[in-house]
Short mmCIF file of C-alpha atoms and ligand atoms in Angstrom, two decimals:
data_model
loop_
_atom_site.label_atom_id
_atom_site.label_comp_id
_atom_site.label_asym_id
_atom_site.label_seq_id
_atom_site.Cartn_x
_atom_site.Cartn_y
_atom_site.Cartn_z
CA UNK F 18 0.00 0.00 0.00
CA UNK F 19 0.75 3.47 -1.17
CA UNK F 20 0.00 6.20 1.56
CA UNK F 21 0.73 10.13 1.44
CA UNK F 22 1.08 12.07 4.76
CA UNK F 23 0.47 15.54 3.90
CA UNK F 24 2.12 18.33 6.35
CA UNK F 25 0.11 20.53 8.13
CA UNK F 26 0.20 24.38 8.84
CA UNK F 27 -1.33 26.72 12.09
CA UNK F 28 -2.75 29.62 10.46
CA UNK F 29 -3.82 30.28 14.09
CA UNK F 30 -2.36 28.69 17.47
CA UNK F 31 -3.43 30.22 21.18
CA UNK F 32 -2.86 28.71 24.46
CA UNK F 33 -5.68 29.17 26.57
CA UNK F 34 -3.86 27.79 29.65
CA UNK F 35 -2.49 24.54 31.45
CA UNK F 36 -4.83 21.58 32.40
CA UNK F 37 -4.45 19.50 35.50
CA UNK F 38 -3.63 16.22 32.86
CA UNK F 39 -0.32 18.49 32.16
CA UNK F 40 -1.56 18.76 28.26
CA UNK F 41 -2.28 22.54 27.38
CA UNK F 42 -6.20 23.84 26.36
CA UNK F 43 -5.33 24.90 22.65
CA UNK F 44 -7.28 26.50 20.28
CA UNK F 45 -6.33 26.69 16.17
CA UNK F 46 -7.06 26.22 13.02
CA UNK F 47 -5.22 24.61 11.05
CA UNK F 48 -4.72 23.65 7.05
CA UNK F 49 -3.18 20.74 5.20
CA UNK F 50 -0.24 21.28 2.16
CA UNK F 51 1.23 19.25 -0.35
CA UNK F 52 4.31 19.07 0.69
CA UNK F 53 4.06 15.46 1.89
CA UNK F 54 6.02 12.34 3.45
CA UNK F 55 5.68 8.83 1.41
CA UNK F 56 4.78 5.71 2.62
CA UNK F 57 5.08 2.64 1.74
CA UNK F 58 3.02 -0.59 3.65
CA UNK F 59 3.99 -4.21 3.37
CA UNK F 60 3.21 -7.86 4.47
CA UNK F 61 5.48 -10.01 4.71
CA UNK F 62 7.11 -13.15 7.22
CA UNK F 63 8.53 -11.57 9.76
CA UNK F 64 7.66 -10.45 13.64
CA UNK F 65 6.46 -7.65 14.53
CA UNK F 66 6.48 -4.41 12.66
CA UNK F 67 9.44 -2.72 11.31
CA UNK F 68 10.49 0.81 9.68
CA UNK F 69 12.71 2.19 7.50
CA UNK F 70 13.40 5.77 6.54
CA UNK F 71 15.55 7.89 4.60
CA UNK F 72 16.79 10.11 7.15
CA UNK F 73 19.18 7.79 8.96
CA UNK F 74 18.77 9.36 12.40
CA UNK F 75 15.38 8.91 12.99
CA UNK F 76 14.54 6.39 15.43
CA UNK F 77 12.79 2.86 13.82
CA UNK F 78 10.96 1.03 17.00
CA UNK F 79 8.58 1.98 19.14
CA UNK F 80 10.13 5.91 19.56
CA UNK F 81 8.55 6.75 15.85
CA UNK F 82 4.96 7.22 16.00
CA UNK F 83 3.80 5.25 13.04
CA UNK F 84 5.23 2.70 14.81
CA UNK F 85 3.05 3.50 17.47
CA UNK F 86 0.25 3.71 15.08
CA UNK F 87 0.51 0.73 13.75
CA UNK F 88 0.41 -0.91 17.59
CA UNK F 89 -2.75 1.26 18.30
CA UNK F 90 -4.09 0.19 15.54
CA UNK F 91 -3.76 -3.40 15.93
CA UNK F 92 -4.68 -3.21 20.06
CA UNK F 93 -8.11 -1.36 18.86
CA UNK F 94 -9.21 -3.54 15.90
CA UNK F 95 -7.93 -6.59 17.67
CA UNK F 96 -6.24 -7.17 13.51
CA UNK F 97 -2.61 -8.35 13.87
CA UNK F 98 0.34 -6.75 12.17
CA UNK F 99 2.91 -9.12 12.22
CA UNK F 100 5.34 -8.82 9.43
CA UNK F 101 4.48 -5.14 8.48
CA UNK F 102 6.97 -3.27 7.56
CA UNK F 103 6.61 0.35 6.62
CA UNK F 104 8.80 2.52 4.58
CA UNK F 105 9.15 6.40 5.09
CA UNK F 106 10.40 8.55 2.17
CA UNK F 107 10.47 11.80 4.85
CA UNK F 108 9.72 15.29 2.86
CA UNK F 109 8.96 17.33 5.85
CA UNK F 110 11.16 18.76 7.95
CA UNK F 111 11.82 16.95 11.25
CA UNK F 112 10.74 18.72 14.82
CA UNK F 113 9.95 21.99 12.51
CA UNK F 114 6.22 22.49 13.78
CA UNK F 115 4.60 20.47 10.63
CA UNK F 116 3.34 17.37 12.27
CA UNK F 117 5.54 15.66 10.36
CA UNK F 118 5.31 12.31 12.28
CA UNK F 119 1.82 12.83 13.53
CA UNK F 120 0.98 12.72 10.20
CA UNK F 121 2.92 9.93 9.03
CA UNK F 122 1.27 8.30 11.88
CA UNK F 123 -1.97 9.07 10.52
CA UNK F 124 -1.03 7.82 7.11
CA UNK F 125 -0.40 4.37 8.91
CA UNK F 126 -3.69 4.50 10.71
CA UNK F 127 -5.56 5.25 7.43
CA UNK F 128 -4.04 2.58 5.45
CA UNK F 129 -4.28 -0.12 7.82
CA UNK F 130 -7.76 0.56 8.26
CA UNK F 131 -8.16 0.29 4.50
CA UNK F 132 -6.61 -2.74 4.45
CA UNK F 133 -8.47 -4.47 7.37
CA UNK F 134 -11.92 -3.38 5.59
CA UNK F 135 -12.61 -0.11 7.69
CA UNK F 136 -12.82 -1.95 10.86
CA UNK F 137 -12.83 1.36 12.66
CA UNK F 138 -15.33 4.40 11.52
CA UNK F 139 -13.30 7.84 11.23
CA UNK F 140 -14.19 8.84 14.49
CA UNK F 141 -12.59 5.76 16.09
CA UNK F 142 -9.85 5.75 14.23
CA UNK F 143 -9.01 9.64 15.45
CA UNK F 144 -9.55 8.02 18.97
CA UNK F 145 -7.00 5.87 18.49
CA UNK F 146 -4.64 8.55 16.56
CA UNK F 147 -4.93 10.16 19.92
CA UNK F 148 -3.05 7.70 22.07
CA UNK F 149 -0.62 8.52 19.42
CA UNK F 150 0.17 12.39 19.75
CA UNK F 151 -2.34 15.10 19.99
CA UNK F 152 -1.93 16.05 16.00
CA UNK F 153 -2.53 12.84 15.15
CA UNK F 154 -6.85 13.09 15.41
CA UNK F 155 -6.14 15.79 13.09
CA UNK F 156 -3.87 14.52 10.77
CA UNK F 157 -6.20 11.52 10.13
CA UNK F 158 -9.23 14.36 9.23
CA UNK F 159 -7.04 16.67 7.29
CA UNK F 160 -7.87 19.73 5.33
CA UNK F 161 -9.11 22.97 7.25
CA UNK F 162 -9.89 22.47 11.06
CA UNK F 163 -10.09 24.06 13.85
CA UNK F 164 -8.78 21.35 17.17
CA UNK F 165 -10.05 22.18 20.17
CA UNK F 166 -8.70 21.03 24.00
CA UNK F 167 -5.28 18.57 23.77
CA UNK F 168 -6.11 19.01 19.97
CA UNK F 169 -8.24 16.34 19.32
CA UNK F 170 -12.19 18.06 19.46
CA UNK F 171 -12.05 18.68 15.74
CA UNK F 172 -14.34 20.81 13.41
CA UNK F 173 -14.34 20.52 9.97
CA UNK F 174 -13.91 23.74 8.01
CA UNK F 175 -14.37 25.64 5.08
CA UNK F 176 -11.23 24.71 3.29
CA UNK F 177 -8.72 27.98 3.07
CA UNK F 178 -8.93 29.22 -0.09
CA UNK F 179 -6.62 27.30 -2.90
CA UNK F 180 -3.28 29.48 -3.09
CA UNK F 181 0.47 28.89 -2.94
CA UNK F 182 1.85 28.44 0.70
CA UNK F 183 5.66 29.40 0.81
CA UNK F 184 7.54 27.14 3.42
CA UNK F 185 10.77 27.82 5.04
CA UNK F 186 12.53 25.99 8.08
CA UNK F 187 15.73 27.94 9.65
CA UNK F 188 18.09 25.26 10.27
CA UNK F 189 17.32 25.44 14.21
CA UNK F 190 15.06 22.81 15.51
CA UNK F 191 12.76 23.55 18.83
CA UNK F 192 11.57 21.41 21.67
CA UNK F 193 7.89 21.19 21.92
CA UNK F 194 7.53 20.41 25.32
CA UNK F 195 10.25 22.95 26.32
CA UNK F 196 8.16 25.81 24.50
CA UNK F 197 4.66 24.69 26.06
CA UNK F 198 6.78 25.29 29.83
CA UNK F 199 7.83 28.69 28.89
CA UNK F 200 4.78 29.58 27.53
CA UNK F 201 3.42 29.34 31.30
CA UNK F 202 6.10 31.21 32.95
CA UNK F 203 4.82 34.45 30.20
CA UNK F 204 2.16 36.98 29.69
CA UNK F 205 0.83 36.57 25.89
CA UNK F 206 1.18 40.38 24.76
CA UNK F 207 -1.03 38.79 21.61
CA UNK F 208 -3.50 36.51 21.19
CA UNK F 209 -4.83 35.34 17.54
CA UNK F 210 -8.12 36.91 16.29
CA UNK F 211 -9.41 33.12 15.67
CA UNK F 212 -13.12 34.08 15.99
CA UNK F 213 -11.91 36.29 12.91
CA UNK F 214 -10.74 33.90 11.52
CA UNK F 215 -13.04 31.15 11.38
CA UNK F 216 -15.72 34.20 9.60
CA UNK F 217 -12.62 34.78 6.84
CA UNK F 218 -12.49 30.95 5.76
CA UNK F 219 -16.68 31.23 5.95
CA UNK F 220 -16.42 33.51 3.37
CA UNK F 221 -13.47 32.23 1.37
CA UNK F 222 -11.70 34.90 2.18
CA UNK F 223 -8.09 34.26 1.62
CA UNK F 224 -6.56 37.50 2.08
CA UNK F 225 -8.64 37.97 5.46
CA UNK F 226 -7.67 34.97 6.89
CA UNK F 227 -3.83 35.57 6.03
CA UNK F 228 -3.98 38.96 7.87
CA UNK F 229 -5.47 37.34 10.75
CA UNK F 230 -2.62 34.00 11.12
CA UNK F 231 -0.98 34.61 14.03
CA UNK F 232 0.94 31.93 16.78
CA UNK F 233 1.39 32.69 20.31
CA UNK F 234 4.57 30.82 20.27
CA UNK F 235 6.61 33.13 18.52
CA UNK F 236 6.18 35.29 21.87
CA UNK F 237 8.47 32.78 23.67
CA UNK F 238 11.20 32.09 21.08
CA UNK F 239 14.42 33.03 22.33
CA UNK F 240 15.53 36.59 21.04
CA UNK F 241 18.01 34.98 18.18
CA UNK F 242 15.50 32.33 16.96
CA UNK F 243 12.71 34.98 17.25
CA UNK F 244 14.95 37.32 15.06
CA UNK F 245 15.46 34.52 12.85
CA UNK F 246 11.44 33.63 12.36
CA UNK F 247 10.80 37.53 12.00
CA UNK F 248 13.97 37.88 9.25
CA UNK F 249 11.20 35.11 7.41
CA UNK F 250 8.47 36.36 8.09
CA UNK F 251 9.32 40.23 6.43
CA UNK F 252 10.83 38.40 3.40
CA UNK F 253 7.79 36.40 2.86
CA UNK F 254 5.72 39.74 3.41
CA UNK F 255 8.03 41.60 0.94
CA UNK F 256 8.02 39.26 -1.67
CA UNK F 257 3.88 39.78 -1.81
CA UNK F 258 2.45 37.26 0.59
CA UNK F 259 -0.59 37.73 2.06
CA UNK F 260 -0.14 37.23 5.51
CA UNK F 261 3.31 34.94 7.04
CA UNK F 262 2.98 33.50 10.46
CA UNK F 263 5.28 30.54 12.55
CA UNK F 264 3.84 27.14 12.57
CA UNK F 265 3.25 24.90 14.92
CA UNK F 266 5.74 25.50 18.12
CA UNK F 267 8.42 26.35 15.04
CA UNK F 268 10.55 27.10 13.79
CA UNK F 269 9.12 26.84 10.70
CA UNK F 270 7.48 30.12 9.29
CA UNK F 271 5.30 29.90 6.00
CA UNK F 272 3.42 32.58 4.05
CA UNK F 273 0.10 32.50 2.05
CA UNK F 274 0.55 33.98 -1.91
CA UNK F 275 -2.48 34.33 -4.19
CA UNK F 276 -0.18 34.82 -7.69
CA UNK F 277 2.20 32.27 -8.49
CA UNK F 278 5.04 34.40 -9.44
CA UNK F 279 5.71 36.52 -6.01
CA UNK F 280 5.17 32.91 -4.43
CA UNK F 281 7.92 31.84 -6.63
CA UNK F 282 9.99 34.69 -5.96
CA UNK F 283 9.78 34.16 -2.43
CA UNK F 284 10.85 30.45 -2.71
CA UNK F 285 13.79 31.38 -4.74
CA UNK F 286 14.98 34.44 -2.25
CA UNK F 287 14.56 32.48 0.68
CA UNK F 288 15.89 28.69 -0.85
CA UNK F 289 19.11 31.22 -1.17
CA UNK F 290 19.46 31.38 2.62
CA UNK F 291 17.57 28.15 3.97
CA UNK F 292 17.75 24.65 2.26
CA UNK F 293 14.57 23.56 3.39
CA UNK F 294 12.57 25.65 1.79
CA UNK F 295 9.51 24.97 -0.18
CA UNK F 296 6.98 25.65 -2.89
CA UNK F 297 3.48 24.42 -1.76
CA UNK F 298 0.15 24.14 -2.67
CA UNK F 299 -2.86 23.64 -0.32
CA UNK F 300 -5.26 20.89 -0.05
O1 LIG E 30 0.74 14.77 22.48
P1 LIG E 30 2.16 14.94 22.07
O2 LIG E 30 3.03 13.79 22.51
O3 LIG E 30 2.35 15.22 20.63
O4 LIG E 30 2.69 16.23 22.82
C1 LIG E 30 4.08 16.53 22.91
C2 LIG E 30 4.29 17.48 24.07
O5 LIG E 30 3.69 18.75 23.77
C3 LIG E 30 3.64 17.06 25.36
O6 LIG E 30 4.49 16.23 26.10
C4 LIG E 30 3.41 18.37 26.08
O7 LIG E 30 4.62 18.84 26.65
C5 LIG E 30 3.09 19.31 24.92
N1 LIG E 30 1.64 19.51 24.68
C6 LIG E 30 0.89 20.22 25.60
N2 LIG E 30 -0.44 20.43 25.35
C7 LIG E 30 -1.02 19.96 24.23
C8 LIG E 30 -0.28 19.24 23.27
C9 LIG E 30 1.06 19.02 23.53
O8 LIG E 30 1.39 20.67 26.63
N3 LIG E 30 -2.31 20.20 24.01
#
């Protein structure tokens, strides 16, 4: 089996505090691109599952989560796996704020569930992505949501309005659960207009909804890796987009173009600078 795990953008991320589970109350909306991982699925003789990627460093037991997903899966269907092995062609940027490996944890939990004959109904099968990671629920839904809580209460939106999305990664990673303690220990001078936009996508309005992406993380970036983000951020604006914001807890910033050529302008200014950059396309 053939599976795609598309990456996924915050046009909008707020923090709306700390729950007594440890897990933050989050609010966002968020949007799937094409810039994708690949996956390959296969039975064969063996025990257990195994993984392979392309990116040499990445762990291949039970620390990646389509590993994971794949156990899930199997513990809530009651199918067995034995002898899977799954192959990752990685396209997204590691630890960069993409749900990169929530989603190709999702892309596990899809095509298993294919395979088995839809044991589980969509809403199960986001269940289980939960046990996974907190992006998973919505990296099995895709397309324009906004997650609610740890993540998981999803809503299906409008879909943002097709344009290109300009992706670039600084060659810094961040620590999720590092950036989700400082966050606590700060007073948000900004909060995301979310209400805002949620009306924008309503209405298909693309360049509303780009003026109103914002991330409360890039509050608690340290001052180089802020600088960094920002340096992004204006070139994205200056090229033409219509609105650039962080993603995720970062670093990765991204910007929203509706013509083709200032998108690819953008792409080639910033690929100058920042190898992983990229030239997407929404969902
Ligand atoms: O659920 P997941 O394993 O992807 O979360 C990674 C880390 O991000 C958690 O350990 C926690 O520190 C932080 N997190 C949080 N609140 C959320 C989601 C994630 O504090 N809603």
């Amino acid at each position: 089996m053939e599976a795609l795990a598309c990456a996924k953008l915050n046009l909008t991320l707020d923090v709306l505090g700390k729950r007594a589970d440890g897990y933050h109350e989050l609010r966002m909306v968020m949007t799937s691109i094409d810039l994708a991982d690949r996956l390959t699925l296969e039975f064969g003789s063996g025990a257990g599952v195994s993984i392979r990627t392309n990116l040499g460093f990445l762990p291949s037991d039970k620390r990646n989560l389509a590993w994971l997903a794949a156990d899930a899966f199997s513990k809530t269907s009651g199918k067995p796996v034995d002898g899977l092995s799954i192959a990752i062609d990685k396209h997204i940027p590691v630890c960069a704020g993409m749900a990169g490996g929530s989603s190709d944890a999702a892309a596990v939990l899809r095509a298993l569930n294919q395979w088995a004959g839809e044991p589980l109904s969509p809403p199960e099968l986001a269940r289980t992505g939960e046990q996974v990671g907190s992006d998973v629920p919505y990296c099995v839904l895709g397309g324009t949501a906004l997650a609610e809580g740890r993540g998981e209460r999803l809503t299906a939106l409008h879909s943002l309005p097709a344009c290109w999305v300009v992706v670039c990664k600084p060659e810094f990673s961040v620590s999720t659960p590092e950036l989700f303690a400082q966050i606590d220990r700060v007073k948000l001078r900004r909060r995301p207009d979310t209400t805002g936009m949620l009306e924008a996508l309503a209405q298909g309005d693309l360049a509303g909804a780009a003026r109103r992406m914002y991330n409360v993380f890039e509050d608690v970036l340290p001052e180089r890796r802020y600088s960094t983000v920002a340096s992004i951020k204006n070139m994205l604006i200056q090229c033409g987009a219509l609105g650039a914001t962080m993603s995720g807890t970062g670093p990765t910033a991204f910007g929203l173009f509706d013509q083709e050529e200032s998108a690819r302008q953008a792409w080639k200014t910033l690929s100058g600078e920042y190898r992983d950059t990229f030239l997407a396309h929404t969902v």
